[in-house]
Amino acid sequence: HGTGTPLGDPIEIAALTAAYRAGTERKGYCAIGSLKTNVGHMEAASGVAGLIKAVLSLQQRQIAPSLNFETPNPEIDFANSPFFVNTRLRDWHSDGAPRRAAVSSFGVGGTNAHVVLEEAPAMATGSASRPYQLLLWSAKTASALETATANLAAHLAAHPQQALADVAHTLQRGRAAFSRRRMLVCDSRDGAIAALTDAAAMTTATSDGKVPNVALLFPGQGAQHVDMALSLYRNERVFREALHDCAQRLAPHLAADLLQVLYPAPDQAPAMAERLQQTWLAQPALFAVEYALATLWRSWGVQPVALLGHSIGEYVAACLAGVLSLDDALRLVVLRGRLMQGLPAGAMLAVPLAEAELATLTSTGWDLAAVNAPRACVLSGPADAIAAVNAELAARGVEGRPLHTSHAFHSAMMDPILAEFRAAVAQVRLSAPSVRYLSNVSGEWITAEEATSPDYWVRHLRGTVRFADGVRHLLAEPGLVLLEAGPGQTLTALARQQEAARERVIVNSLGHVREGRDAQAAMLAALGRLWLANVAIDWNGFYAEETRRRVALPTYPYERK
């Protein structure tokens, strides 16, 4: 405190000595000083100023001098006390023990305090991070968002020592999220700076503040390809472990190593790509990747309230909903694919017509395999029947698109395998769903009776996939975000064809293989789209494998009006 009075200072030193003697008899080891000699009497601010001095001494590892000290008060026995007056700027060395500083603050009327501070532990360096980073920032107005964008670009250019992963982490966890939002995915500081000055490289949206629920969509056969989600497999432990788990469970039932098929050596890629087009391998591969994607999304806090799969995708939904155990789901998917593979070849045709318009066709021998959107259906059957109906459509000016499939799924050509498949399903324990999901068979929310009936799964294999009806039910729920969890963007594109989808957030996880986009970059972009929509994200889960620091970044650009 340093009153500078004959009575006050000796009393303070005597009191401090009595307190410090409780732990040691050492003498002259603790520097003592008063801020008054440096800045004068600060009255009401003296306590907090002393605290600031102590904090700065710990941070800088230096002890400031008490100026103009020559001889002590003769009533103070410094020689036999723990203390000495520090009269010069002194480097604060340590023998390995943490540095500590104490502040005594004595006020009129007995308002006294003694605070002991200890230096903070050394800040941990950041760990390795993802090859791509997701930058998120927001503001309350459009003009403030533009200023924040410019400020962030300038800051990144001026502080090259800051790890980009720490910048992303600080934006995600150290900033409030306001209504005007913006995001970008980048793989370098220079890339981030360039994107921040290019409006086309950023995605901007306005949130209404409501926290929406999410529904997951699982695509069916045809979306599979070699190297599905390869960078996720390399960089995301949760995804990799879930995929490994599926591969190990599949090993006794599948005459192939799933991981070698999905992620082959470069010289094996063409052969594996051809194998992956075969139904017996394509269906379990799709199931495993989609299941692993859903597991990764859930680890990031995206907990779906509803599920909708397309054909084989419904098995992923049923598994996540608890209808099927993972082992049983994989066994049935393998059997389903093997039985289909053994059937005669067939053909499928996508047509841009509504279901009702198909009734006017005169060609026969085909079945309606899927109603995917208001004006998007798929016909299935023997190759000659599909060729005939395609010719009839062409004569009417309707262009059908043949699908690259080996068999006529969801048609009468599946009939020879139905009895064997039903017998297999009857041996499996089926439970009522714990999460809502939509039935391909009815297009309605599945009931416990349907989900637990072997006959339902037979109808599911043979009957029309009523995906459009399922999407219609999802879009009937205000604000529900649709997230495609699988390769490609087929379901996203189909869902967007519905009238009610115009103002809705519909996101695909991985993008189309033809885009050539890295899977992890696509996944982070999808996560950013969810954040723009105010979906709740678990950043602890997102950073579970990393050690990240918060760093100094530009603060909010107040507009003063």
XYZ file of C-alpha atoms in Angstrom:
561
model
C 0.000 0.000 0.000
C 2.879 2.329 0.854
C 1.246 5.026 2.927
C 4.539 6.837 3.324
C 3.704 7.525 6.983
C 5.794 6.613 10.051
C 2.967 4.534 11.492
C 1.263 2.956 8.459
C 4.152 1.314 6.624
C 5.668 -0.516 9.627
C 2.250 -1.931 10.523
C 1.758 -3.240 6.972
C 5.184 -4.878 6.808
C 4.742 -6.392 10.274
C 1.391 -7.861 9.269
C 2.720 -9.230 5.976
C 5.754 -10.673 7.750
C 3.561 -12.465 10.292
C 1.477 -13.938 7.497
C 4.416 -15.016 5.328
C 6.325 -16.447 8.330
C 3.575 -19.069 8.612
C 5.181 -20.857 5.685
C 8.907 -20.051 5.718
C 11.760 -18.453 7.676
C 13.476 -17.290 4.481
C 14.534 -13.657 4.385
C 14.667 -11.103 1.627
C 13.232 -13.293 -1.125
C 10.072 -11.354 -1.996
C 10.191 -8.000 -3.818
C 7.834 -5.366 -2.494
C 6.729 -2.116 -4.060
C 3.983 0.480 -4.270
C 2.355 1.867 -7.378
C 2.177 5.291 -5.731
C 5.835 5.959 -6.516
C 5.145 5.420 -10.212
C 1.825 7.200 -10.829
C 0.829 8.942 -7.602
C -2.107 8.406 -5.272
C -4.978 6.798 -7.184
C -7.505 6.824 -4.354
C -10.541 4.669 -5.318
C -8.678 3.137 -8.280
C -5.617 2.118 -6.291
C -6.726 -1.468 -5.653
C -7.514 -2.361 -9.237
C -4.407 -0.496 -10.459
C -2.294 -2.651 -8.142
C -4.023 -5.727 -9.535
C -3.232 -4.630 -13.087
C 0.409 -4.049 -12.136
C 0.654 -7.556 -10.661
C -0.952 -9.143 -13.727
C 1.409 -7.297 -16.066
C 4.410 -8.321 -13.963
C 3.365 -11.976 -14.278
C 2.676 -11.641 -17.990
C 5.901 -9.791 -18.827
C 7.983 -11.686 -16.248
C 9.439 -8.400 -15.043
C 9.063 -6.474 -11.770
C 8.626 -2.702 -11.997
C 10.720 -0.492 -9.679
C 9.514 1.606 -6.795
C 10.944 4.960 -7.824
C 12.964 7.335 -5.618
C 13.480 4.888 -2.762
C 16.674 5.598 -0.809
C 16.375 4.509 2.841
C 13.583 2.638 4.576
C 11.502 3.749 7.523
C 13.691 2.972 10.583
C 10.708 1.207 12.178
C 10.742 -1.436 9.409
C 13.145 -4.345 9.879
C 13.511 -5.378 6.230
C 16.676 -7.346 6.980
C 14.752 -9.893 9.072
C 11.608 -9.936 6.911
C 10.776 -11.905 3.771
C 10.790 -8.636 1.805
C 13.077 -6.221 0.007
C 12.181 -3.022 -1.820
C 12.599 -3.377 -5.575
C 14.304 -0.238 -6.848
C 15.020 -1.200 -10.472
C 13.311 -2.918 -13.369
C 14.097 -6.546 -12.699
C 13.715 -9.663 -14.834
C 11.659 -12.128 -12.870
C 13.489 -15.417 -12.931
C 11.949 -18.634 -11.670
C 13.446 -21.864 -10.421
C 10.677 -23.809 -12.142
C 7.958 -23.026 -9.626
C 5.113 -20.843 -10.906
C 5.561 -17.116 -10.339
C 3.150 -15.559 -7.857
C 2.264 -11.985 -6.976
C 0.127 -10.620 -4.142
C -1.799 -7.368 -3.934
C -2.665 -5.767 -0.596
C -5.355 -3.138 -0.799
C -6.311 -1.205 2.329
C -9.250 1.170 2.281
C -10.762 3.554 4.772
C -13.191 1.877 7.149
C -11.685 -1.593 7.036
C -12.394 -2.427 3.374
C -9.212 -4.474 3.077
C -8.277 -7.216 0.630
C -5.265 -9.383 -0.133
C -5.264 -11.170 -3.484
C -2.721 -13.788 -4.553
C -2.179 -14.315 -8.289
C -0.321 -17.161 -10.010
C 0.973 -17.037 -13.561
C -1.092 -18.884 -16.125
C 0.207 -22.211 -17.391
C 2.005 -22.101 -20.704
C -0.540 -21.898 -23.507
C -0.727 -25.136 -25.414
C 0.178 -24.953 -29.061
C -2.534 -25.885 -31.492
C -2.622 -29.402 -32.880
C -2.793 -30.429 -36.512
C -6.115 -29.605 -38.126
C -8.289 -30.393 -41.115
C -6.936 -29.517 -44.567
C -9.928 -27.197 -45.020
C -11.324 -24.603 -42.618
C -14.827 -23.187 -42.216
C -14.928 -19.440 -41.533
C -18.191 -18.089 -40.093
C -19.054 -14.517 -39.170
C -22.161 -12.391 -38.739
C -23.537 -8.951 -37.992
C -26.844 -7.238 -37.224
C -27.045 -5.256 -40.463
C -25.988 -5.753 -44.054
C -23.557 -2.827 -43.918
C -21.952 -4.087 -40.711
C -21.543 -7.501 -42.323
C -19.651 -5.929 -45.214
C -17.407 -4.058 -42.774
C -16.811 -7.229 -40.771
C -15.866 -9.035 -43.982
C -13.355 -6.350 -44.943
C -11.950 -6.243 -41.399
C -11.434 -9.999 -41.365
C -9.618 -9.918 -44.706
C -7.333 -7.117 -43.498
C -6.665 -8.935 -40.231
C -5.676 -12.173 -41.955
C -3.279 -10.251 -44.179
C -1.753 -8.414 -41.194
C -1.376 -11.440 -38.898
C 0.187 -14.289 -40.883
C 1.433 -15.876 -37.645
C -2.085 -16.860 -36.587
C -3.028 -20.400 -37.535
C -6.022 -20.398 -39.879
C -7.536 -23.243 -37.846
C -7.396 -21.056 -34.721
C -9.018 -18.192 -36.602
C -11.852 -20.498 -37.692
C -12.214 -21.858 -34.153
C -12.374 -18.368 -32.644
C -15.022 -17.242 -35.136
C -17.111 -20.335 -34.422
C -16.864 -20.394 -30.630
C -15.858 -16.893 -29.607
C -18.390 -14.765 -31.439
C -22.124 -14.269 -31.065
C -24.192 -15.277 -34.087
C -26.380 -12.447 -35.400
C -29.030 -12.475 -38.100
C -26.891 -11.456 -41.108
C -24.530 -14.367 -41.661
C -21.747 -15.301 -44.023
C -19.440 -18.267 -44.464
C -16.718 -19.672 -46.668
C -14.538 -22.785 -46.862
C -10.829 -22.336 -47.576
C -7.618 -24.330 -47.521
C -5.100 -21.510 -46.982
C -4.731 -17.992 -45.654
C -4.223 -16.589 -49.141
C -7.285 -18.475 -50.313
C -9.314 -17.032 -47.446
C -8.166 -13.471 -48.175
C -9.002 -13.856 -51.864
C -12.433 -15.308 -51.054
C -13.206 -12.498 -48.626
C -12.923 -10.020 -51.493
C -15.004 -12.137 -53.904
C -18.738 -12.134 -53.242
C -19.198 -15.270 -55.348
C -16.832 -17.238 -53.105
C -18.878 -16.555 -49.963
C -22.363 -17.686 -48.998
C -24.620 -15.171 -47.263
C -27.985 -15.705 -45.598
C -30.292 -14.135 -43.051
C -31.489 -16.115 -40.049
C -34.824 -15.478 -38.374
C -33.364 -16.557 -35.027
C -35.388 -19.765 -34.809
C -33.468 -23.010 -34.315
C -34.732 -25.421 -36.992
C -34.883 -29.194 -36.876
C -33.119 -31.380 -39.445
C -34.284 -34.349 -41.521
C -31.708 -36.666 -43.100
C -32.180 -38.035 -46.631
C -30.400 -41.243 -47.728
C -29.975 -41.884 -51.474
C -30.388 -45.199 -53.220
C -28.421 -47.203 -55.753
C -26.802 -45.324 -58.607
C -25.022 -42.666 -56.529
C -22.103 -44.920 -55.567
C -18.580 -44.435 -56.928
C -14.991 -45.279 -56.067
C -13.405 -42.996 -53.439
C -16.761 -42.015 -51.947
C -15.978 -39.529 -49.152
C -12.259 -40.355 -49.382
C -10.992 -37.225 -47.608
C -13.508 -37.772 -44.809
C -12.162 -41.294 -44.435
C -8.634 -39.885 -44.197
C -9.316 -36.945 -41.896
C -12.428 -37.640 -39.799
C -11.967 -40.300 -37.133
C -15.690 -40.681 -36.435
C -16.460 -41.343 -40.103
C -13.515 -43.680 -40.499
C -14.347 -45.743 -37.412
C -17.998 -46.068 -38.402
C -17.004 -47.226 -41.885
C -14.458 -49.675 -40.434
C -17.149 -51.012 -38.134
C -19.463 -51.674 -41.066
C -16.659 -53.262 -43.101
C -15.758 -55.637 -40.266
C -19.384 -56.649 -39.775
C -19.779 -57.177 -43.520
C -16.632 -59.289 -43.894
C -18.271 -62.664 -43.057
C -21.122 -62.032 -45.514
C -19.485 -60.168 -48.384
C -17.101 -61.790 -50.845
C -14.976 -58.645 -51.025
C -13.032 -56.281 -48.793
C -15.303 -53.231 -48.752
C -12.507 -50.772 -47.962
C -10.318 -52.029 -50.797
C -13.244 -51.622 -53.161
C -14.113 -48.134 -51.939
C -10.552 -46.831 -51.705
C -8.414 -48.848 -54.122
C -4.842 -48.266 -55.231
C -4.750 -46.075 -58.365
C -3.978 -49.007 -60.662
C -6.969 -50.900 -59.254
C -9.464 -48.032 -59.470
C -10.980 -48.885 -62.901
C -11.576 -52.513 -61.938
C -13.075 -51.567 -58.572
C -15.270 -48.928 -60.173
C -16.697 -51.618 -62.418
C -17.270 -53.959 -59.458
C -18.959 -51.196 -57.514
C -21.626 -50.927 -60.214
C -22.737 -54.475 -59.425
C -25.807 -54.610 -57.223
C -24.437 -57.166 -54.731
C -21.608 -54.759 -53.833
C -23.185 -51.382 -54.522
C -25.945 -51.722 -51.919
C -23.780 -52.601 -48.891
C -21.223 -49.974 -49.957
C -23.892 -47.275 -50.079
C -25.345 -48.358 -46.762
C -21.947 -48.226 -45.035
C -21.008 -44.788 -46.378
C -24.413 -43.290 -45.586
C -24.411 -44.785 -42.096
C -20.920 -43.377 -41.467
C -21.995 -39.949 -42.751
C -25.004 -39.907 -40.425
C -22.735 -40.898 -37.541
C -20.385 -38.013 -38.332
C -23.248 -35.519 -38.577
C -24.582 -36.633 -35.209
C -21.126 -36.251 -33.634
C -21.235 -32.619 -34.802
C -24.535 -32.101 -33.013
C -26.866 -32.536 -36.002
C -29.472 -34.820 -34.467
C -32.216 -35.549 -37.015
C -35.857 -35.517 -35.953
C -36.961 -37.270 -39.146
C -35.488 -39.620 -41.738
C -36.269 -40.471 -45.354
C -34.387 -42.984 -47.478
C -34.739 -43.804 -51.158
C -34.994 -47.582 -51.751
C -31.847 -49.053 -50.135
C -31.527 -45.747 -48.252
C -34.555 -46.680 -46.165
C -32.472 -49.421 -44.574
C -30.111 -46.752 -43.229
C -33.103 -44.850 -41.867
C -34.525 -48.017 -40.280
C -31.173 -48.834 -38.683
C -30.727 -45.331 -37.246
C -34.315 -45.450 -35.980
C -33.648 -48.712 -34.134
C -35.903 -50.913 -36.280
C -32.897 -53.004 -37.320
C -29.649 -53.561 -35.491
C -26.559 -52.672 -37.488
C -25.648 -56.357 -37.894
C -29.125 -57.316 -39.089
C -29.383 -54.334 -41.423
C -26.054 -55.194 -43.060
C -26.980 -58.885 -43.417
C -30.285 -58.035 -45.076
C -28.675 -55.476 -47.373
C -26.088 -58.043 -48.493
C -28.777 -60.683 -49.072
C -30.997 -58.209 -50.907
C -28.178 -57.204 -53.230
C -27.092 -60.803 -53.850
C -30.627 -61.958 -54.662
C -31.136 -59.043 -57.044
C -27.790 -59.697 -58.689
C -28.892 -63.226 -59.547
C -31.968 -62.085 -61.464
C -32.110 -61.564 -65.244
C -30.972 -58.164 -66.466
C -33.533 -55.425 -66.894
C -33.763 -51.711 -67.635
C -35.019 -48.517 -65.994
C -36.106 -45.221 -67.538
C -36.476 -41.784 -65.906
C -39.337 -39.786 -67.422
C -40.279 -36.120 -66.806
C -43.984 -36.827 -66.313
C -46.399 -36.832 -63.407
C -47.696 -40.184 -62.213
C -51.190 -39.481 -63.528
C -49.850 -38.808 -67.042
C -48.377 -42.313 -67.240
C -51.885 -43.778 -67.329
C -52.258 -42.656 -70.950
C -49.339 -44.799 -72.142
C -50.347 -47.828 -74.216
C -47.078 -49.760 -73.902
C -47.159 -52.618 -71.413
C -44.738 -54.843 -69.512
C -43.248 -52.116 -67.362
C -43.835 -51.095 -63.738
C -43.733 -47.754 -61.977
C -40.547 -48.067 -59.933
C -40.454 -44.614 -58.345
C -42.319 -41.323 -58.065
C -39.450 -39.006 -57.230
C -40.947 -35.549 -57.747
C -44.185 -34.001 -59.040
C -42.975 -34.523 -62.621
C -40.246 -37.128 -62.244
C -40.998 -40.844 -62.374
C -38.956 -43.976 -63.078
C -40.213 -46.915 -65.118
C -38.747 -50.389 -64.713
C -38.993 -53.725 -66.507
C -37.517 -55.963 -69.228
C -35.264 -54.159 -71.690
C -37.677 -54.606 -74.611
C -40.616 -53.243 -72.631
C -38.610 -50.194 -71.542
C -37.396 -49.638 -75.113
C -41.000 -49.743 -76.331
C -42.300 -47.268 -73.795
C -39.324 -44.982 -74.447
C -40.181 -45.000 -78.143
C -43.806 -44.165 -77.357
C -42.697 -41.283 -75.149
C -40.362 -39.978 -77.848
C -43.232 -40.013 -80.327
C -45.145 -37.773 -77.912
C -42.182 -35.414 -77.602
C -41.181 -36.640 -74.147
C -37.502 -37.438 -73.676
C -36.859 -40.363 -71.356
C -33.451 -40.915 -69.799
C -32.206 -44.516 -69.468
C -30.621 -45.183 -66.085
C -27.278 -46.957 -65.760
C -28.605 -49.978 -63.876
C -28.131 -53.696 -64.363
C -31.586 -54.790 -63.201
C -35.195 -53.660 -63.210
C -35.553 -52.742 -59.552
C -38.996 -52.301 -58.022
C -40.702 -54.225 -60.825
C -42.229 -57.634 -61.448
C -38.768 -58.876 -62.355
C -38.093 -58.928 -58.591
C -40.882 -61.443 -57.919
C -38.712 -64.635 -58.009
C -36.703 -63.526 -54.941
C -39.524 -62.280 -52.719
C -40.221 -65.528 -50.860
C -36.568 -66.121 -49.977
C -36.122 -62.531 -48.864
C -39.249 -62.660 -46.708
C -38.000 -65.810 -44.987
C -34.742 -64.041 -44.143
C -36.493 -60.960 -42.763
C -38.712 -63.197 -40.632
C -35.576 -64.419 -38.834
C -34.579 -60.872 -37.857
C -35.717 -58.973 -34.793
C -37.650 -55.900 -35.897
C -38.443 -53.121 -33.396
C -40.744 -50.139 -33.432
C -38.916 -47.008 -34.668
C -37.555 -44.607 -32.049
C -37.085 -41.852 -34.643
C -39.722 -40.888 -37.190
C -39.086 -41.923 -40.749
C -41.125 -42.011 -43.919
C -42.066 -45.155 -45.768
C -41.181 -45.619 -49.438
C -44.151 -47.967 -49.743
C -46.888 -45.618 -48.551
C -45.203 -42.235 -48.702
C -46.494 -41.705 -45.157
C -44.859 -41.858 -41.727
C -44.102 -45.492 -41.099
C -46.086 -47.211 -38.361
C -44.728 -49.662 -35.824
C -46.867 -52.391 -37.424
C -45.320 -51.778 -40.840
C -41.742 -51.495 -39.625
C -41.953 -54.791 -37.737
C -43.673 -56.768 -40.493
C -41.594 -58.963 -42.871
C -44.306 -58.428 -45.478
C -43.629 -54.698 -45.404
C -39.978 -55.206 -46.352
C -41.051 -57.481 -49.215
C -43.417 -54.788 -50.515
C -40.578 -52.297 -50.072
C -38.347 -54.381 -52.362
C -41.012 -54.867 -55.025
C -43.260 -51.816 -54.892
C -43.069 -48.226 -56.087
C -40.723 -45.882 -54.188
C -42.945 -42.948 -53.225
C -40.147 -40.546 -52.477
C -42.041 -37.458 -53.628
C -44.797 -38.107 -51.083
C -42.209 -38.478 -48.343
C -40.616 -35.145 -49.251
C -44.042 -33.523 -49.294
C -44.575 -34.595 -45.679
C -41.185 -33.197 -44.667
C -41.871 -29.876 -46.361
C -45.196 -29.653 -44.555
C -43.261 -29.104 -41.316
C -42.370 -25.387 -41.068
C -38.668 -24.617 -41.076
C -37.475 -28.220 -41.269
C -34.030 -28.372 -42.922
C -33.419 -31.257 -45.356
C -29.891 -32.687 -45.380
C -28.842 -35.362 -47.872
C -26.435 -37.798 -46.197
C -24.870 -39.717 -49.039
C -22.844 -39.393 -52.229
C -24.157 -37.124 -54.932
C -27.012 -34.665 -54.836
C -29.827 -36.602 -56.473
C -32.251 -36.362 -53.552
C -31.464 -32.692 -53.001
C -32.287 -31.961 -56.629
C -35.511 -33.997 -56.474
C -36.669 -32.328 -53.257
C -36.104 -28.872 -54.752
C -38.564 -29.671 -57.550
C -41.459 -29.427 -55.112
C -43.340 -26.138 -54.970
C -43.059 -25.967 -51.178
C -39.252 -26.234 -51.367
C -38.672 -22.757 -52.805
C -37.987 -21.029 -49.490
C -36.539 -24.028 -47.686
C -32.980 -24.935 -46.772
C -32.038 -28.164 -48.581
C -28.397 -29.189 -48.355
C -26.333 -32.054 -49.745
C -23.341 -33.358 -47.803
C -20.865 -34.347 -50.503
C -21.854 -32.884 -53.867
C -21.608 -34.759 -57.155
C -18.482 -36.670 -58.089
C -18.398 -34.847 -61.447
C -17.848 -31.574 -59.612
C -14.486 -32.894 -58.454
C -14.906 -31.220 -55.082
C -13.052 -32.579 -52.090
C -15.472 -34.457 -49.835
C -14.311 -32.722 -46.686
C -14.575 -29.289 -48.268
C -18.124 -30.179 -49.373
C -18.986 -31.445 -45.889
C -17.720 -28.256 -44.263
C -19.677 -26.179 -46.761
C -22.782 -28.153 -45.805
C -22.034 -27.516 -42.133
C -21.700 -23.824 -42.924
C -25.062 -23.847 -44.706
C -26.634 -25.385 -41.609
C -25.067 -22.647 -39.439
C -26.432 -19.992 -41.790
C -29.867 -21.497 -41.139
C -29.226 -21.406 -37.356
C -29.083 -25.189 -36.925
C -27.497 -26.000 -33.551
C -23.893 -27.204 -33.965
C -21.840 -29.015 -31.321
C -18.435 -27.365 -31.738
C -17.016 -29.506 -28.927
C -17.809 -32.551 -31.039
C -16.459 -30.865 -34.153
C -13.113 -30.208 -32.450
C -12.986 -33.418 -30.419
C -9.776 -34.502 -32.200
C -8.040 -31.117 -32.083
C -6.472 -28.713 -29.596
C -7.365 -25.218 -30.697
C -6.599 -21.760 -29.310
C -8.668 -18.624 -29.324
C -6.839 -15.767 -30.989
C -7.370 -12.014 -31.176
C -9.637 -11.133 -34.097
C -11.501 -7.975 -35.146
C -14.381 -7.196 -32.818
C -17.870 -6.125 -33.814
C -17.937 -3.134 -36.212
C -20.375 -0.857 -34.368
C -21.968 1.640 -36.731
C -22.508 4.423 -34.172
C -26.118 4.950 -35.147
